[in-house]
């Protein structure tokens, strides 16, 4: 998925949940609810097919929330009407962290990441470890039993040894 991202394209069935909130919160909230619902359908289908134990799910963001304020311009390739508001414009929340998308502060770069791989990674762990999106390719290859040792082909680090059951460790790492 590329959601929640521009243009925010949510399912109308979530409109009622956000009927009384500010428009920017409404559009962003509906989009996040759409992602949640669709991801739930994917996981349910994986379960229904009996593939859950053989499936790795990685869900993460690429940056902090946006404060951009965009409207669809004439002849936009999305097909949405001209003037359609499609920017969250500050509707996200970074908790105690300052900054937003484009900032090199905690609010701009600290993002959620959820990894699920039954029997392959420790379940229920919340970590403040520094992880870069580049780390996920070598980590996934390793979790799938594929060799990603030198010669080094990737900029990221294989994190699999620190997230397998019984071995989760907080790592001190500087980027």
PDB file of C-alpha atoms in Angstrom:
ATOM      1  CA  UNK A   1       0.000   0.000   0.000  1.00  0.00           C
ATOM      2  CA  UNK A   2       0.960   3.605  -0.480  1.00  0.00           C
ATOM      3  CA  UNK A   3      -1.543   4.871   2.062  1.00  0.00           C
ATOM      4  CA  UNK A   4      -1.892   7.049   3.964  1.00  0.00           C
ATOM      5  CA  UNK A   5      -0.337   9.184   1.254  1.00  0.00           C
ATOM      6  CA  UNK A   6      -1.371  11.678  -1.356  1.00  0.00           C
ATOM      7  CA  UNK A   7      -3.876  11.822  -2.717  1.00  0.00           C
ATOM      8  CA  UNK A   8      -5.730  10.601   0.331  1.00  0.00           C
ATOM      9  CA  UNK A   9      -8.233   8.126  -1.062  1.00  0.00           C
ATOM     10  CA  UNK A  10     -10.403   6.702   1.657  1.00  0.00           C
ATOM     11  CA  UNK A  11     -13.473   4.519   1.671  1.00  0.00           C
ATOM     12  CA  UNK A  12     -16.687   6.478   2.238  1.00  0.00           C
ATOM     13  CA  UNK A  13     -17.901   3.943   4.806  1.00  0.00           C
ATOM     14  CA  UNK A  14     -15.624   5.625   7.392  1.00  0.00           C
ATOM     15  CA  UNK A  15     -17.093   9.133   6.930  1.00  0.00           C
ATOM     16  CA  UNK A  16     -19.531   8.763   9.821  1.00  0.00           C
ATOM     17  CA  UNK A  17     -16.731   8.097  12.292  1.00  0.00           C
ATOM     18  CA  UNK A  18     -15.230  11.499  11.487  1.00  0.00           C
ATOM     19  CA  UNK A  19     -18.367  13.539  10.769  1.00  0.00           C
ATOM     20  CA  UNK A  20     -17.841  15.999  13.616  1.00  0.00           C
ATOM     21  CA  UNK A  21     -14.116  16.684  13.283  1.00  0.00           C
ATOM     22  CA  UNK A  22     -12.112  19.259  11.349  1.00  0.00           C
ATOM     23  CA  UNK A  23     -11.825  18.495   7.597  1.00  0.00           C
ATOM     24  CA  UNK A  24      -8.071  17.854   7.732  1.00  0.00           C
ATOM     25  CA  UNK A  25      -8.505  15.374  10.573  1.00  0.00           C
ATOM     26  CA  UNK A  26     -11.472  13.821   8.783  1.00  0.00           C
ATOM     27  CA  UNK A  27      -9.605  13.143   5.519  1.00  0.00           C
ATOM     28  CA  UNK A  28      -6.525  11.794   7.299  1.00  0.00           C
ATOM     29  CA  UNK A  29      -8.535   9.752   9.801  1.00  0.00           C
ATOM     30  CA  UNK A  30     -10.674   8.197   7.076  1.00  0.00           C
ATOM     31  CA  UNK A  31      -7.525   7.274   5.157  1.00  0.00           C
ATOM     32  CA  UNK A  32      -5.895   5.656   8.191  1.00  0.00           C
ATOM     33  CA  UNK A  33      -9.133   3.763   8.902  1.00  0.00           C
ATOM     34  CA  UNK A  34      -9.177   2.611   5.275  1.00  0.00           C
ATOM     35  CA  UNK A  35      -5.615   1.295   5.583  1.00  0.00           C
ATOM     36  CA  UNK A  36      -6.476  -0.463   8.839  1.00  0.00           C
ATOM     37  CA  UNK A  37      -9.564  -2.096   7.339  1.00  0.00           C
ATOM     38  CA  UNK A  38      -7.813  -3.217   4.152  1.00  0.00           C
ATOM     39  CA  UNK A  39      -4.792  -4.566   6.025  1.00  0.00           C
ATOM     40  CA  UNK A  40      -7.193  -6.502   8.236  1.00  0.00           C
ATOM     41  CA  UNK A  41      -8.782  -8.029   5.123  1.00  0.00           C
ATOM     42  CA  UNK A  42      -5.361  -9.083   3.815  1.00  0.00           C
ATOM     43  CA  UNK A  43      -4.360 -10.698   7.116  1.00  0.00           C
ATOM     44  CA  UNK A  44      -7.751 -12.436   7.328  1.00  0.00           C
ATOM     45  CA  UNK A  45      -7.308 -13.831   3.812  1.00  0.00           C
ATOM     46  CA  UNK A  46      -3.808 -15.080   4.698  1.00  0.00           C
ATOM     47  CA  UNK A  47      -5.296 -16.764   7.793  1.00  0.00           C
ATOM     48  CA  UNK A  48      -8.174 -18.255   5.776  1.00  0.00           C
ATOM     49  CA  UNK A  49      -5.675 -19.783   3.344  1.00  0.00           C
ATOM     50  CA  UNK A  50      -3.663 -21.256   6.224  1.00  0.00           C
ATOM     51  CA  UNK A  51      -0.565 -19.276   5.247  1.00  0.00           C
ATOM     52  CA  UNK A  52      -0.034 -17.183   8.380  1.00  0.00           C
ATOM     53  CA  UNK A  53       2.926 -19.212   9.697  1.00  0.00           C
ATOM     54  CA  UNK A  54       4.647 -18.851   6.313  1.00  0.00           C
ATOM     55  CA  UNK A  55       4.018 -15.124   5.901  1.00  0.00           C
ATOM     56  CA  UNK A  56       6.062 -12.132   6.981  1.00  0.00           C
ATOM     57  CA  UNK A  57       4.180  -8.863   7.295  1.00  0.00           C
ATOM     58  CA  UNK A  58       6.063  -5.589   7.523  1.00  0.00           C
ATOM     59  CA  UNK A  59       4.153  -2.361   7.941  1.00  0.00           C
ATOM     60  CA  UNK A  60       5.996   0.918   8.322  1.00  0.00           C
ATOM     61  CA  UNK A  61       5.951   4.580   7.457  1.00  0.00           C
ATOM     62  CA  UNK A  62       8.571   6.531   5.559  1.00  0.00           C
ATOM     63  CA  UNK A  63       8.406   9.819   7.475  1.00  0.00           C
ATOM     64  CA  UNK A  64       6.561  11.758  10.142  1.00  0.00           C
ATOM     65  CA  UNK A  65       3.151  13.244   9.500  1.00  0.00           C
ATOM     66  CA  UNK A  66       2.674  15.903   6.866  1.00  0.00           C
ATOM     67  CA  UNK A  67       1.866  19.571   7.274  1.00  0.00           C
ATOM     68  CA  UNK A  68       1.508  20.096   3.542  1.00  0.00           C
ATOM     69  CA  UNK A  69      -1.684  21.636   2.238  1.00  0.00           C
ATOM     70  CA  UNK A  70      -2.489  20.379  -1.256  1.00  0.00           C
ATOM     71  CA  UNK A  71      -5.459  20.575  -3.548  1.00  0.00           C
ATOM     72  CA  UNK A  72      -5.840  18.730  -6.856  1.00  0.00           C
ATOM     73  CA  UNK A  73      -4.731  20.840  -9.810  1.00  0.00           C
ATOM     74  CA  UNK A  74      -6.445  20.814 -13.215  1.00  0.00           C
ATOM     75  CA  UNK A  75      -6.020  17.557 -15.179  1.00  0.00           C
ATOM     76  CA  UNK A  76      -4.407  15.692 -12.275  1.00  0.00           C
ATOM     77  CA  UNK A  77      -3.683  12.059 -13.187  1.00  0.00           C
ATOM     78  CA  UNK A  78      -5.556  10.754 -10.115  1.00  0.00           C
ATOM     79  CA  UNK A  79      -8.892  11.555 -11.742  1.00  0.00           C
ATOM     80  CA  UNK A  80     -10.002  13.435  -8.624  1.00  0.00           C
ATOM     81  CA  UNK A  81     -11.826  16.716  -9.279  1.00  0.00           C
ATOM     82  CA  UNK A  82      -9.937  20.008  -9.397  1.00  0.00           C
ATOM     83  CA  UNK A  83      -9.747  21.607  -5.953  1.00  0.00           C
ATOM     84  CA  UNK A  84     -10.093  18.307  -4.058  1.00  0.00           C
ATOM     85  CA  UNK A  85      -8.254  18.655  -0.742  1.00  0.00           C
ATOM     86  CA  UNK A  86      -5.749  15.858  -0.374  1.00  0.00           C
ATOM     87  CA  UNK A  87      -3.252  16.893   2.248  1.00  0.00           C
ATOM     88  CA  UNK A  88      -3.371  15.982   5.911  1.00  0.00           C
ATOM     89  CA  UNK A  89      -1.971  19.434   6.747  1.00  0.00           C
ATOM     90  CA  UNK A  90      -0.945  18.641  10.290  1.00  0.00           C
ATOM     91  CA  UNK A  91      -3.626  16.113  11.169  1.00  0.00           C
ATOM     92  CA  UNK A  92      -1.029  13.573  12.323  1.00  0.00           C
ATOM     93  CA  UNK A  93       0.364  13.364  15.834  1.00  0.00           C
ATOM     94  CA  UNK A  94       3.947  12.753  16.909  1.00  0.00           C
ATOM     95  CA  UNK A  95       3.369  12.621  20.638  1.00  0.00           C
ATOM     96  CA  UNK A  96       6.226  14.208  22.563  1.00  0.00           C
ATOM     97  CA  UNK A  97       8.437  14.517  19.475  1.00  0.00           C
ATOM     98  CA  UNK A  98       8.926  17.791  17.608  1.00  0.00           C
ATOM     99  CA  UNK A  99       8.858  18.028  13.836  1.00  0.00           C
ATOM    100  CA  UNK A 100       6.985  16.667  10.851  1.00  0.00           C
ATOM    101  CA  UNK A 101       7.671  15.236   7.381  1.00  0.00           C
ATOM    102  CA  UNK A 102      10.815  16.807   5.949  1.00  0.00           C
ATOM    103  CA  UNK A 103      12.339  17.646   9.332  1.00  0.00           C
ATOM    104  CA  UNK A 104      15.373  15.849  10.704  1.00  0.00           C
ATOM    105  CA  UNK A 105      13.945  15.894  14.215  1.00  0.00           C
ATOM    106  CA  UNK A 106      12.312  12.997  16.034  1.00  0.00           C
ATOM    107  CA  UNK A 107       8.819  13.898  14.794  1.00  0.00           C
ATOM    108  CA  UNK A 108      10.034  13.865  11.209  1.00  0.00           C
ATOM    109  CA  UNK A 109      12.005  10.638  11.236  1.00  0.00           C
ATOM    110  CA  UNK A 110      10.695   8.461  14.091  1.00  0.00           C
ATOM    111  CA  UNK A 111       7.952   6.353  12.550  1.00  0.00           C
ATOM    112  CA  UNK A 112       5.935   3.274  13.450  1.00  0.00           C
ATOM    113  CA  UNK A 113       7.012  -0.095  12.190  1.00  0.00           C
ATOM    114  CA  UNK A 114       5.238  -3.390  12.802  1.00  0.00           C
ATOM    115  CA  UNK A 115       6.806  -6.725  11.929  1.00  0.00           C
ATOM    116  CA  UNK A 116       4.861  -9.960  12.207  1.00  0.00           C
ATOM    117  CA  UNK A 117       6.383 -13.341  11.415  1.00  0.00           C
ATOM    118  CA  UNK A 118       5.043 -16.097  13.681  1.00  0.00           C
ATOM    119  CA  UNK A 119       7.842 -18.313  14.972  1.00  0.00           C
ATOM    120  CA  UNK A 120      10.518 -16.167  13.347  1.00  0.00           C
ATOM    121  CA  UNK A 121      10.500 -12.993  15.396  1.00  0.00           C
ATOM    122  CA  UNK A 122       9.835 -12.285  19.042  1.00  0.00           C
ATOM    123  CA  UNK A 123       6.169 -11.365  19.501  1.00  0.00           C
ATOM    124  CA  UNK A 124       4.859  -8.471  21.565  1.00  0.00           C
ATOM    125  CA  UNK A 125       8.114  -6.514  21.776  1.00  0.00           C
ATOM    126  CA  UNK A 126       8.217  -2.738  21.585  1.00  0.00           C
ATOM    127  CA  UNK A 127      11.667  -1.356  20.875  1.00  0.00           C
ATOM    128  CA  UNK A 128      13.362   2.000  20.530  1.00  0.00           C
ATOM    129  CA  UNK A 129      16.125   0.471  18.411  1.00  0.00           C
ATOM    130  CA  UNK A 130      17.322   2.581  15.507  1.00  0.00           C
ATOM    131  CA  UNK A 131      16.272   0.885  12.295  1.00  0.00           C
ATOM    132  CA  UNK A 132      16.562   2.270   8.798  1.00  0.00           C
ATOM    133  CA  UNK A 133      14.219   1.243   5.983  1.00  0.00           C
ATOM    134  CA  UNK A 134      17.322   0.009   4.137  1.00  0.00           C
ATOM    135  CA  UNK A 135      17.733  -2.652   6.844  1.00  0.00           C
ATOM    136  CA  UNK A 136      14.571  -4.494   5.871  1.00  0.00           C
ATOM    137  CA  UNK A 137      15.761  -6.035   2.598  1.00  0.00           C
ATOM    138  CA  UNK A 138      18.738  -7.913   4.100  1.00  0.00           C
ATOM    139  CA  UNK A 139      16.662  -8.739   7.185  1.00  0.00           C
ATOM    140  CA  UNK A 140      13.804 -10.199   5.140  1.00  0.00           C
ATOM    141  CA  UNK A 141      16.193 -12.222   3.010  1.00  0.00           C
ATOM    142  CA  UNK A 142      17.741 -13.664   6.141  1.00  0.00           C
ATOM    143  CA  UNK A 143      14.348 -14.421   7.725  1.00  0.00           C
ATOM    144  CA  UNK A 144      13.488 -16.294   4.517  1.00  0.00           C
ATOM    145  CA  UNK A 145      16.678 -18.351   4.801  1.00  0.00           C
ATOM    146  CA  UNK A 146      18.498 -16.616   1.966  1.00  0.00           C
ATOM    147  CA  UNK A 147      22.179 -15.775   2.282  1.00  0.00           C
ATOM    148  CA  UNK A 148      22.924 -12.058   2.290  1.00  0.00           C
ATOM    149  CA  UNK A 149      26.480 -12.175   3.613  1.00  0.00           C
ATOM    150  CA  UNK A 150      29.446 -10.430   1.971  1.00  0.00           C
ATOM    151  CA  UNK A 151      30.178  -9.483  -0.644  1.00  0.00           C
ATOM    152  CA  UNK A 152      27.930  -6.776   0.706  1.00  0.00           C
ATOM    153  CA  UNK A 153      25.134  -6.084  -1.718  1.00  0.00           C
ATOM    154  CA  UNK A 154      23.012  -3.806   0.462  1.00  0.00           C
ATOM    155  CA  UNK A 155      23.430  -0.600   2.395  1.00  0.00           C
ATOM    156  CA  UNK A 156      21.218  -1.883   5.219  1.00  0.00           C
ATOM    157  CA  UNK A 157      22.102  -4.240   8.044  1.00  0.00           C
ATOM    158  CA  UNK A 158      20.606  -7.674   8.630  1.00  0.00           C
ATOM    159  CA  UNK A 159      18.704  -7.339  11.911  1.00  0.00           C
ATOM    160  CA  UNK A 160      17.383 -10.895  11.969  1.00  0.00           C
ATOM    161  CA  UNK A 161      19.731 -12.158  14.677  1.00  0.00           C
ATOM    162  CA  UNK A 162      18.478  -9.514  17.103  1.00  0.00           C
ATOM    163  CA  UNK A 163      14.761 -10.178  16.528  1.00  0.00           C
ATOM    164  CA  UNK A 164      14.459 -13.966  16.502  1.00  0.00           C
ATOM    165  CA  UNK A 165      12.613 -15.498  19.474  1.00  0.00           C
ATOM    166  CA  UNK A 166      14.550 -15.351  22.703  1.00  0.00           C
ATOM    167  CA  UNK A 167      17.304 -13.100  21.389  1.00  0.00           C
ATOM    168  CA  UNK A 168      15.749  -9.636  21.150  1.00  0.00           C
ATOM    169  CA  UNK A 169      18.367  -7.147  22.144  1.00  0.00           C
ATOM    170  CA  UNK A 170      18.409  -3.388  22.229  1.00  0.00           C
ATOM    171  CA  UNK A 171      21.193  -2.266  19.947  1.00  0.00           C
ATOM    172  CA  UNK A 172      23.154   0.914  20.229  1.00  0.00           C
ATOM    173  CA  UNK A 173      23.564   2.217  16.734  1.00  0.00           C
ATOM    174  CA  UNK A 174      24.538   5.491  15.214  1.00  0.00           C
ATOM    175  CA  UNK A 175      23.652   6.558  11.710  1.00  0.00           C
TER     176      UNK A 175
END
